[in-house]
Amino acid sequence: MKILIVEDDQGISSFLVKGLRSEGYQTMAVGDVASAKLVVTGPDAEIDLVLLDLGLPDAAGSTLLSLMRERGDTTPVIVLTARGEVSDKVAGLNAGANDYVAKPFAFEELLARIRATLRTVDQPSTTELVHGDLRFDLLSKMATRNGRRIELAQREWALLELFLRHPGQVLSRTQILSAVWDYSFDPGSNVVDVYVGYLRRKLDEPGSPSLIQTVRGAGYRFVES
Ligand code: CA
């Protein structure tokens, strides 16, 4: 998950970069609309979410948002607005923002909004996720590999769905915990490792490398068979 931060206040910007990185997000920070435009219109943008300050030195933040939406770019945008500026909020939402957070904000609140926004845009548009010879039906929660049916318990299919939606991406234990267990587990527990183990036993084929790679010190990555 890569988050673009568009904020000219150095203090807020570095606070966001630090906080989001510690939560396992990749970040990119710019301080004006011109630089942000280069990022979002670049060929390798791959931005999953934008945090957008409205008061920027070269132009209003909302111009970036309008540009993105005119281009058909549906990347979710959370607007950071100065305290109580209702007109900012309305302008932001009208321009196509997914949410707004008033400054000053608590980092935990922003984090909750980011997660909620990413969940909303992550809704299934298809009923089946296919990756190589592995298929997962989102309605029946049934997986098959090379036609072999794989019965999955609830946390197992939730975990598999998460991996299939982020192929090739390293997911930290914290990211997995928050997505599959909603933090109802102690972050220090080894429940993620245990369930990755269950999933590997069900999905992997004898003699072939595991579909779920362990990335030392970082987490897990789903790879194509
Ligand atoms: Ca500002």
Coordinates of N, CA and C and ligand atoms in Angstrom, one line a residue:
M1 N 0.8 -1.2 0.0 CA 0.0 0.0 0.0 C 0.9 1.2 0.0
K2 N 0.7 2.1 -1.0 CA 1.5 3.3 -1.1 C 0.6 4.5 -0.9
I3 N 1.0 5.4 0.0 CA 0.2 6.6 0.2 C 1.0 7.8 -0.2
L4 N 0.4 8.7 -1.0 CA 1.0 9.9 -1.4 C 0.5 11.0 -0.4
I5 N 1.4 11.7 0.2 CA 1.1 12.8 1.2 C 1.4 14.1 0.5
V6 N 0.3 15.0 0.3 CA 0.5 16.3 -0.3 C 0.3 17.3 0.8
E7 N 1.3 17.8 1.4 CA 1.3 18.7 2.5 C 2.5 19.6 2.6
D8 N 2.3 20.9 2.7 CA 3.4 21.8 2.7 C 4.0 22.0 4.1
D9 N 3.2 21.7 5.1 CA 3.7 21.9 6.5 C 4.7 20.7 6.8
Q10 N 6.0 21.0 6.9 CA 7.0 20.0 7.1 C 6.8 19.1 8.3
G11 N 6.3 19.8 9.4 CA 6.1 19.1 10.6 C 5.1 18.0 10.5
I12 N 3.9 18.4 9.9 CA 2.8 17.5 9.7 C 3.3 16.4 8.7
S13 N 3.9 16.8 7.6 CA 4.3 15.8 6.6 C 5.2 14.8 7.2
S14 N 6.3 15.2 7.9 CA 7.2 14.1 8.4 C 6.5 13.3 9.5
F15 N 5.6 13.9 10.3 CA 4.9 13.1 11.3 C 4.0 12.0 10.6
L16 N 3.4 12.4 9.4 CA 2.6 11.4 8.7 C 3.5 10.3 8.1
V17 N 4.6 10.7 7.5 CA 5.5 9.7 6.9 C 6.0 8.7 7.9
K18 N 6.4 9.3 9.1 CA 6.9 8.4 10.1 C 5.8 7.4 10.7
G19 N 4.6 8.0 10.9 CA 3.5 7.2 11.5 C 3.1 6.1 10.5
L20 N 2.9 6.5 9.3 CA 2.4 5.6 8.3 C 3.4 4.5 8.0
R21 N 4.7 4.8 7.9 CA 5.7 3.8 7.7 C 5.7 2.8 8.8
S22 N 5.5 3.3 10.1 CA 5.6 2.4 11.2 C 4.3 1.4 11.1
E23 N 3.3 1.8 10.4 CA 2.2 1.0 10.2 C 2.3 0.1 9.0
G24 N 3.4 0.1 8.3 CA 3.7 -0.8 7.2 C 3.3 -0.2 5.8
Y25 N 2.9 1.1 5.8 CA 2.6 1.7 4.5 C 3.8 2.2 3.9
Q26 N 3.9 2.2 2.5 CA 4.9 3.0 1.8 C 4.4 4.4 1.7
T27 N 5.3 5.4 1.7 CA 4.8 6.7 1.6 C 5.7 7.5 0.6
M28 N 5.1 8.6 0.1 CA 5.8 9.5 -0.8 C 5.2 10.8 -0.4
A29 N 6.1 11.8 -0.1 CA 5.6 13.1 0.3 C 6.0 14.2 -0.6
V30 N 5.1 15.1 -1.0 CA 5.4 16.3 -1.8 C 4.7 17.5 -1.1
G31 N 5.2 18.7 -1.4 CA 4.7 19.9 -0.7 C 4.0 20.9 -1.5
D32 N 3.7 20.5 -2.8 CA 2.9 21.4 -3.6 C 2.1 20.7 -4.7
V33 N 1.2 21.4 -5.3 CA 0.3 20.8 -6.3 C 1.0 20.3 -7.5
A34 N 2.0 21.2 -7.9 CA 2.7 20.8 -9.2 C 3.5 19.5 -9.0
S35 N 4.1 19.3 -7.9 CA 4.8 18.0 -7.7 C 3.9 16.8 -7.6
A36 N 2.7 17.1 -6.9 CA 1.7 16.0 -6.8 C 1.2 15.6 -8.1
K37 N 1.0 16.6 -9.0 CA 0.4 16.3 -10.3 C 1.4 15.4 -11.1
L38 N 2.7 15.7 -11.0 CA 3.7 14.8 -11.6 C 3.6 13.4 -11.1
V39 N 3.4 13.2 -9.8 CA 3.3 11.9 -9.3 C 2.0 11.2 -9.8
V40 N 0.9 11.8 -9.6 CA -0.4 11.1 -9.9 C -0.6 10.9 -11.4
T41 N 0.1 11.7 -12.3 CA -0.1 11.5 -13.7 C 1.1 10.7 -14.3
G42 N 2.1 10.4 -13.4 CA 3.2 9.6 -13.9 C 2.9 8.2 -14.3
P43 N 3.7 7.6 -15.2 CA 3.4 6.3 -15.7 C 3.4 5.2 -14.6
D44 N 4.2 5.4 -13.6 CA 4.3 4.3 -12.6 C 3.7 4.8 -11.2
A45 N 2.6 5.5 -11.3 CA 2.1 6.1 -10.1 C 1.8 5.1 -9.0
E46 N 1.0 4.1 -9.3 CA 0.7 3.1 -8.3 C 0.5 3.6 -6.9
I47 N -0.3 4.6 -6.8 CA -0.6 5.2 -5.5 C -2.0 4.6 -5.1
D48 N -2.0 4.1 -3.8 CA -3.3 3.5 -3.4 C -4.2 4.5 -2.7
L49 N -3.6 5.6 -2.2 CA -4.4 6.6 -1.5 C -3.6 7.9 -1.4
V50 N -4.4 9.0 -1.5 CA -3.7 10.3 -1.4 C -4.3 11.0 -0.1
L51 N -3.3 11.6 0.7 CA -3.7 12.5 1.8 C -3.4 13.9 1.3
L52 N -4.5 14.7 1.2 CA -4.3 16.0 0.5 C -4.7 17.2 1.3
D53 N -3.7 18.0 1.6 CA -3.9 19.3 2.3 C -4.5 20.2 1.2
L54 N -5.4 21.1 1.7 CA -6.1 22.0 0.7 C -5.3 23.2 0.5
G55 N -4.7 23.7 1.6 CA -3.9 25.0 1.5 C -2.5 24.8 1.1
L56 N -2.2 24.8 -0.2 CA -0.8 24.5 -0.6 C -0.3 25.8 -1.3
P57 N 1.1 25.9 -1.3 CA 1.7 27.2 -1.8 C 1.4 27.6 -3.2
D58 N 1.3 26.6 -4.1 CA 1.2 27.0 -5.5 C -0.3 27.0 -6.0
A59 N -1.1 26.2 -5.4 CA -2.5 26.2 -5.9 C -3.4 25.5 -4.8
A60 N -4.7 25.6 -4.9 CA -5.5 24.9 -4.0 C -5.4 23.4 -4.2
G61 N -5.4 22.7 -3.1 CA -5.3 21.2 -3.2 C -6.4 20.6 -4.0
S62 N -7.6 21.3 -3.9 CA -8.7 20.8 -4.7 C -8.5 20.7 -6.2
T63 N -7.5 21.5 -6.7 CA -7.3 21.4 -8.1 C -6.6 20.1 -8.5
L64 N -5.9 19.6 -7.6 CA -5.3 18.2 -7.8 C -6.4 17.2 -7.9
L65 N -7.3 17.3 -6.9 CA -8.4 16.3 -6.9 C -9.2 16.4 -8.2
S66 N -9.6 17.6 -8.6 CA -10.4 17.8 -9.8 C -9.6 17.2 -11.0
L67 N -8.3 17.4 -11.1 CA -7.6 16.9 -12.2 C -7.6 15.4 -12.2
M68 N -7.4 14.8 -11.0 CA -7.5 13.3 -11.0 C -8.8 12.8 -11.4
R69 N -9.9 13.3 -10.9 CA -11.2 12.8 -11.2 C -11.6 13.0 -12.7
E70 N -11.1 14.2 -13.3 CA -11.3 14.4 -14.7 C -10.6 13.4 -15.5
R71 N -9.5 12.9 -15.1 CA -8.7 11.9 -15.8 C -9.3 10.5 -15.6
G72 N -10.3 10.4 -14.7 CA -10.9 9.1 -14.5 C -10.1 8.3 -13.4
D73 N -9.3 9.0 -12.7 CA -8.5 8.4 -11.7 C -9.3 8.3 -10.4
T74 N -9.6 7.1 -10.0 CA -10.5 6.9 -8.8 C -9.7 6.6 -7.6
T75 N -8.4 6.8 -7.6 CA -7.6 6.6 -6.4 C -8.2 7.4 -5.2
P76 N -8.5 6.7 -4.1 CA -9.1 7.4 -3.0 C -8.3 8.6 -2.4
V77 N -9.0 9.6 -2.1 CA -8.3 10.8 -1.6 C -9.0 11.2 -0.3
I78 N -8.2 11.4 0.7 CA -8.7 11.9 2.0 C -8.1 13.3 2.1
V79 N -9.0 14.3 2.3 CA -8.6 15.7 2.4 C -8.3 16.1 3.8
L80 N -7.2 16.8 4.0 CA -6.8 17.3 5.3 C -7.2 18.7 5.4
T81 N -8.2 19.1 6.2 CA -8.7 20.4 6.2 C -8.4 21.1 7.5
A82 N -8.2 22.4 7.5 CA -8.0 23.2 8.7 C -9.3 23.1 9.5
R83 N -9.1 23.2 10.8 CA -10.2 23.0 11.8 C -11.4 23.9 11.5
G84 N -12.5 23.2 11.4 CA -13.8 23.9 11.3 C -14.1 24.5 10.0
E85 N -13.3 24.3 9.0 CA -13.6 25.0 7.8 C -14.6 24.2 6.9
V86 N -15.8 24.5 7.2 CA -16.9 23.7 6.6 C -16.9 23.9 5.1
S87 N -16.6 25.1 4.7 CA -16.6 25.3 3.2 C -15.5 24.5 2.5
D88 N -14.4 24.3 3.2 CA -13.3 23.4 2.6 C -13.8 22.0 2.5
K89 N -14.5 21.6 3.5 CA -15.0 20.2 3.5 C -16.0 20.0 2.4
V90 N -16.9 20.9 2.3 CA -17.9 20.8 1.2 C -17.2 20.8 -0.2
A91 N -16.3 21.7 -0.3 CA -15.6 21.8 -1.6 C -14.8 20.6 -1.9
G92 N -14.2 20.0 -0.9 CA -13.4 18.8 -1.0 C -14.3 17.6 -1.4
L93 N -15.4 17.5 -0.8 CA -16.3 16.3 -1.1 C -16.9 16.5 -2.5
N94 N -17.2 17.8 -2.8 CA -17.8 18.0 -4.1 C -16.8 17.7 -5.2
A95 N -15.5 18.0 -5.0 CA -14.5 17.7 -6.0 C -14.1 16.2 -6.1
G96 N -14.8 15.4 -5.2 CA -14.5 14.0 -5.4 C -13.7 13.3 -4.3
A97 N -13.6 14.0 -3.1 CA -12.8 13.4 -2.0 C -13.6 12.2 -1.4
N98 N -12.9 11.2 -0.9 CA -13.6 10.1 -0.3 C -13.9 10.4 1.1
D99 N -13.1 11.2 1.7 CA -13.3 11.5 3.2 C -12.5 12.8 3.5
Y100 N -12.7 13.3 4.6 CA -11.9 14.5 5.1 C -11.6 14.3 6.5
V101 N -10.5 14.9 7.0 CA -10.1 14.8 8.4 C -9.7 16.2 8.7
A102 N -10.3 16.8 9.8 CA -10.0 18.1 10.2 C -8.7 18.2 11.0
K103 N -7.9 19.2 10.8 CA -6.6 19.4 11.5 C -7.0 20.3 12.8
P104 N -6.4 20.1 13.9 CA -5.4 19.0 14.2 C -6.1 17.7 14.4
F105 N -5.5 16.6 14.0 CA -6.1 15.3 14.1 C -5.2 14.4 14.9
A106 N -5.8 13.4 15.5 CA -5.0 12.3 16.2 C -4.6 11.3 15.1
F107 N -3.4 10.9 15.2 CA -2.9 9.9 14.2 C -3.8 8.7 14.1
E108 N -4.2 8.2 15.2 CA -5.1 7.0 15.2 C -6.4 7.2 14.5
E109 N -6.9 8.4 14.6 CA -8.2 8.7 13.9 C -7.9 8.7 12.4
L110 N -6.8 9.4 12.0 CA -6.5 9.4 10.5 C -6.3 8.0 10.0
L111 N -5.6 7.2 10.8 CA -5.3 5.8 10.4 C -6.6 5.0 10.2
A112 N -7.6 5.2 11.2 CA -8.9 4.5 11.1 C -9.6 4.9 9.8
R113 N -9.5 6.2 9.4 CA -10.1 6.7 8.2 C -9.5 6.1 7.0
I114 N -8.1 6.0 7.0 CA -7.4 5.4 5.9 C -7.8 4.0 5.7
R115 N -7.9 3.3 6.8 CA -8.3 1.8 6.7 C -9.7 1.7 6.1
A116 N -10.6 2.5 6.7 CA -12.0 2.4 6.3 C -12.1 2.8 4.8
T117 N -11.4 3.8 4.3 CA -11.4 4.2 2.9 C -10.9 3.1 2.0
L118 N -9.8 2.5 2.4 CA -9.2 1.5 1.6 C -10.1 0.2 1.6
R119 N -10.8 0.0 2.6 CA -11.7 -1.2 2.7 C -12.9 -0.9 1.7
T120 N -13.4 0.3 1.7 CA -14.6 0.6 0.9 C -14.2 0.5 -0.6
V121 N -13.1 1.0 -1.0 CA -12.7 0.9 -2.4 C -12.3 -0.5 -2.8
D122 N -12.1 -1.3 -1.8 CA -11.6 -2.7 -2.1 C -12.7 -3.7 -2.3
Q123 N -13.9 -3.2 -2.4 CA -15.1 -4.1 -2.5 C -14.9 -4.9 -3.8
P124 N -15.4 -6.2 -3.7 CA -15.2 -7.0 -4.9 C -16.1 -6.6 -6.1
S125 N -15.5 -6.5 -7.2 CA -16.2 -6.2 -8.4 C -16.5 -7.4 -9.2
T126 N -15.9 -8.5 -8.8 CA -16.0 -9.8 -9.5 C -16.3 -10.8 -8.4
T127 N -16.8 -12.0 -8.8 CA -17.1 -13.0 -7.7 C -16.0 -14.0 -7.6
E128 N -15.0 -13.9 -8.5 CA -13.9 -14.9 -8.4 C -12.5 -14.2 -8.5
L129 N -11.6 -14.6 -7.7 CA -10.2 -14.1 -7.8 C -9.4 -15.2 -8.4
V130 N -8.7 -15.0 -9.4 CA -7.9 -16.0 -10.1 C -6.4 -15.6 -10.1
H131 N -5.6 -16.5 -9.7 CA -4.2 -16.3 -9.7 C -3.5 -17.5 -10.1
G132 N -3.0 -17.6 -11.3 CA -2.3 -18.8 -11.8 C -3.3 -19.9 -11.8
D133 N -3.0 -21.0 -11.2 CA -3.9 -22.2 -11.2 C -4.8 -22.2 -9.9
L134 N -4.7 -21.1 -9.2 CA -5.5 -21.0 -8.0 C -6.7 -20.1 -8.2
R135 N -7.9 -20.6 -7.9 CA -9.1 -19.8 -8.0 C -9.8 -19.7 -6.6
F136 N -10.4 -18.6 -6.4 CA -11.1 -18.4 -5.1 C -12.4 -17.7 -5.4
D137 N -13.5 -18.4 -5.1 CA -14.9 -17.8 -5.3 C -15.3 -17.0 -4.1
L138 N -15.5 -15.7 -4.3 CA -15.8 -14.8 -3.2 C -17.2 -15.1 -2.6
L139 N -18.1 -15.7 -3.3 CA -19.4 -15.9 -2.8 C -19.4 -17.2 -2.0
S140 N -18.9 -18.3 -2.6 CA -19.0 -19.6 -1.9 C -17.8 -19.8 -0.9
K141 N -16.8 -18.9 -1.0 CA -15.6 -19.0 -0.2 C -14.8 -20.3 -0.5
M142 N -15.0 -20.8 -1.7 CA -14.4 -22.1 -2.0 C -13.2 -21.8 -2.9
A143 N -12.1 -22.5 -2.6 CA -10.9 -22.3 -3.4 C -10.6 -23.6 -4.2
T144 N -10.0 -23.5 -5.3 CA -9.6 -24.7 -6.0 C -8.2 -24.4 -6.6
R145 N -7.4 -25.5 -6.6 CA -6.1 -25.3 -7.2 C -5.9 -26.5 -8.2
N146 N -5.7 -26.2 -9.5 CA -5.6 -27.2 -10.5 C -6.9 -28.0 -10.5
G147 N -8.0 -27.4 -10.1 CA -9.3 -28.2 -10.1 C -9.5 -28.9 -8.7
R148 N -8.5 -29.0 -7.9 CA -8.6 -29.7 -6.6 C -9.3 -28.7 -5.6
R149 N -10.4 -29.2 -5.0 CA -11.2 -28.4 -4.1 C -10.5 -28.2 -2.8
I150 N -10.4 -27.0 -2.2 CA -9.8 -26.8 -1.0 C -10.8 -26.2 0.0
E151 N -11.1 -26.9 1.1 CA -12.0 -26.4 2.1 C -11.3 -25.4 3.0
L152 N -11.8 -24.3 3.2 CA -11.2 -23.3 4.1 C -12.1 -22.8 5.2
A153 N -11.5 -22.7 6.4 CA -12.2 -22.1 7.5 C -12.2 -20.6 7.4
Q154 N -13.0 -19.9 8.2 CA -13.3 -18.5 7.9 C -12.0 -17.6 7.9
R155 N -11.1 -17.8 8.9 CA -9.9 -16.9 8.9 C -9.0 -17.3 7.7
E156 N -9.1 -18.6 7.4 CA -8.2 -19.0 6.2 C -8.6 -18.4 4.9
W157 N -9.9 -18.3 4.7 CA -10.3 -17.7 3.4 C -10.2 -16.2 3.4
A158 N -10.3 -15.6 4.6 CA -10.1 -14.2 4.7 C -8.7 -13.8 4.4
L159 N -7.8 -14.7 4.9 CA -6.3 -14.5 4.7 C -6.0 -14.7 3.2
L160 N -6.6 -15.8 2.7 CA -6.3 -16.0 1.3 C -6.8 -14.9 0.4
E161 N -8.0 -14.4 0.7 CA -8.6 -13.3 -0.1 C -7.6 -12.1 0.0
L162 N -7.1 -11.8 1.2 CA -6.2 -10.7 1.4 C -5.0 -10.8 0.5
F163 N -4.4 -12.0 0.5 CA -3.2 -12.3 -0.3 C -3.5 -12.1 -1.8
L164 N -4.7 -12.7 -2.2 CA -5.0 -12.6 -3.6 C -5.3 -11.2 -4.1
R165 N -5.7 -10.4 -3.2 CA -6.0 -9.0 -3.6 C -4.7 -8.1 -3.6
H166 N -3.6 -8.7 -3.1 CA -2.4 -8.0 -3.1 C -1.2 -8.9 -3.5
P167 N -1.3 -9.5 -4.7 CA -0.3 -10.4 -5.1 C 1.0 -9.7 -5.3
G168 N 2.1 -10.4 -4.9 CA 3.4 -9.8 -5.1 C 3.8 -8.8 -4.1
Q169 N 2.9 -8.4 -3.2 CA 3.1 -7.3 -2.3 C 3.5 -7.9 -0.9
V170 N 4.5 -7.3 -0.3 CA 4.8 -7.8 1.1 C 3.8 -7.2 2.1
L171 N 3.1 -8.1 2.8 CA 2.1 -7.7 3.8 C 2.7 -7.9 5.2
S172 N 2.8 -6.9 6.0 CA 3.4 -7.1 7.3 C 2.4 -7.8 8.2
R173 N 2.9 -8.4 9.3 CA 2.0 -9.1 10.2 C 0.9 -8.1 10.8
T174 N 1.3 -6.9 11.0 CA 0.3 -5.9 11.5 C -0.8 -5.6 10.4
Q175 N -0.4 -5.5 9.2 CA -1.4 -5.3 8.1 C -2.3 -6.5 8.1
I176 N -1.8 -7.7 8.1 CA -2.6 -8.9 8.1 C -3.5 -9.0 9.3
L177 N -3.0 -8.7 10.4 CA -3.8 -8.7 11.7 C -5.0 -7.8 11.6
S178 N -4.7 -6.6 11.1 CA -5.7 -5.6 11.1 C -6.8 -5.9 10.0
A179 N -6.4 -6.5 8.9 CA -7.3 -6.8 7.9 C -8.1 -8.1 8.2
V180 N -7.5 -9.1 8.8 CA -8.2 -10.3 9.0 C -8.8 -10.5 10.4
W181 N -8.1 -9.9 11.3 CA -8.5 -10.1 12.7 C -9.0 -8.8 13.4
D182 N -9.0 -7.7 12.6 CA -9.5 -6.4 13.2 C -8.9 -6.1 14.5
Y183 N -7.7 -6.4 14.7 CA -7.0 -6.1 15.9 C -7.6 -6.6 17.2
S184 N -8.5 -7.6 17.0 CA -9.0 -8.2 18.3 C -8.0 -9.1 18.9
F185 N -6.8 -9.3 18.2 CA -5.7 -10.1 18.8 C -4.6 -9.2 19.2
D186 N -3.9 -9.6 20.2 CA -2.7 -8.9 20.6 C -1.7 -8.9 19.4
P187 N -1.2 -7.7 19.1 CA -0.2 -7.7 17.9 C 1.0 -8.6 18.2
G188 N 1.3 -8.9 19.4 CA 2.4 -9.8 19.7 C 2.1 -11.2 19.5
S189 N 0.9 -11.6 19.2 CA 0.6 -13.0 19.1 C 1.1 -13.6 17.8
N190 N 1.2 -14.9 17.7 CA 1.8 -15.5 16.5 C 0.6 -16.0 15.6
V191 N -0.6 -15.5 15.8 CA -1.7 -16.1 15.1 C -1.6 -16.0 13.6
V192 N -0.9 -14.9 13.1 CA -0.7 -14.8 11.6 C 0.1 -15.9 11.1
D193 N 1.2 -16.1 11.8 CA 2.1 -17.2 11.4 C 1.5 -18.6 11.4
V194 N 0.7 -18.8 12.4 CA -0.1 -20.0 12.6 C -1.0 -20.2 11.4
Y195 N -1.8 -19.2 11.0 CA -2.7 -19.3 9.9 C -2.1 -19.4 8.6
V196 N -0.9 -18.7 8.4 CA -0.2 -18.8 7.1 C 0.2 -20.3 7.0
G197 N 0.6 -20.9 8.1 CA 1.0 -22.3 8.1 C -0.2 -23.2 7.6
Y198 N -1.4 -22.9 8.2 CA -2.6 -23.7 7.8 C -2.8 -23.6 6.3
L199 N -2.7 -22.3 5.9 CA -3.1 -22.0 4.5 C -2.0 -22.7 3.5
R200 N -0.8 -22.6 3.9 CA 0.2 -23.3 3.1 C 0.0 -24.8 3.0
R201 N -0.4 -25.4 4.1 CA -0.6 -26.9 4.0 C -1.8 -27.2 3.1
K202 N -2.8 -26.3 3.0 CA -3.9 -26.6 2.2 C -3.7 -26.2 0.7
L203 N -2.9 -25.1 0.5 CA -2.8 -24.7 -0.9 C -1.6 -25.3 -1.6
D204 N -0.5 -25.5 -0.9 CA 0.7 -25.8 -1.6 C 0.7 -27.3 -2.1
E205 N 1.4 -27.5 -3.2 CA 1.5 -28.8 -3.8 C 2.8 -29.4 -3.5
P206 N 2.8 -30.7 -3.2 CA 4.1 -31.3 -2.8 C 5.2 -31.1 -3.9
G207 N 6.4 -30.8 -3.4 CA 7.5 -30.6 -4.3 C 7.5 -29.3 -5.0
S208 N 6.5 -28.4 -4.8 CA 6.5 -27.1 -5.4 C 6.8 -26.0 -4.3
P209 N 7.4 -24.9 -4.7 CA 7.6 -23.9 -3.7 C 6.3 -23.3 -3.2
S210 N 6.3 -22.8 -2.0 CA 5.0 -22.3 -1.4 C 4.5 -21.1 -2.1
L211 N 3.2 -20.9 -2.2 CA 2.6 -19.7 -2.8 C 2.8 -18.5 -1.9
I212 N 3.0 -18.8 -0.6 CA 3.2 -17.7 0.3 C 4.6 -17.7 0.8
Q213 N 5.4 -16.7 0.4 CA 6.8 -16.6 0.8 C 6.9 -15.8 2.1
T214 N 7.8 -16.3 2.9 CA 8.2 -15.5 4.1 C 9.2 -14.5 3.7
V215 N 9.0 -13.2 4.0 CA 10.0 -12.2 3.8 C 10.5 -11.8 5.1
R216 N 11.8 -12.2 5.3 CA 12.4 -12.0 6.7 C 12.3 -10.6 7.2
G217 N 11.8 -10.4 8.4 CA 11.7 -9.1 9.0 C 10.7 -8.2 8.5
A218 N 9.9 -8.7 7.5 CA 8.9 -7.8 6.8 C 7.5 -8.4 6.9
G219 N 7.4 -9.7 6.6 CA 6.0 -10.3 6.6 C 5.9 -11.4 5.6
Y220 N 4.9 -11.4 4.8 CA 4.6 -12.4 3.8 C 4.2 -11.9 2.5
R221 N 4.5 -12.6 1.4 CA 4.2 -12.2 0.1 C 3.6 -13.4 -0.7
F222 N 2.5 -13.1 -1.4 CA 1.9 -14.1 -2.2 C 2.5 -14.1 -3.6
V223 N 3.0 -15.2 -4.1 CA 3.6 -15.3 -5.4 C 2.9 -16.2 -6.3
E224 N 3.0 -16.0 -7.6 CA 2.3 -16.8 -8.5 C 3.0 -18.1 -8.7
S225 N 2.2 -19.2 -8.8 CA 2.7 -20.5 -8.9 C 3.4 -20.6 -10.3
Ligands
CA1 CA -1.0 23.9 4.1

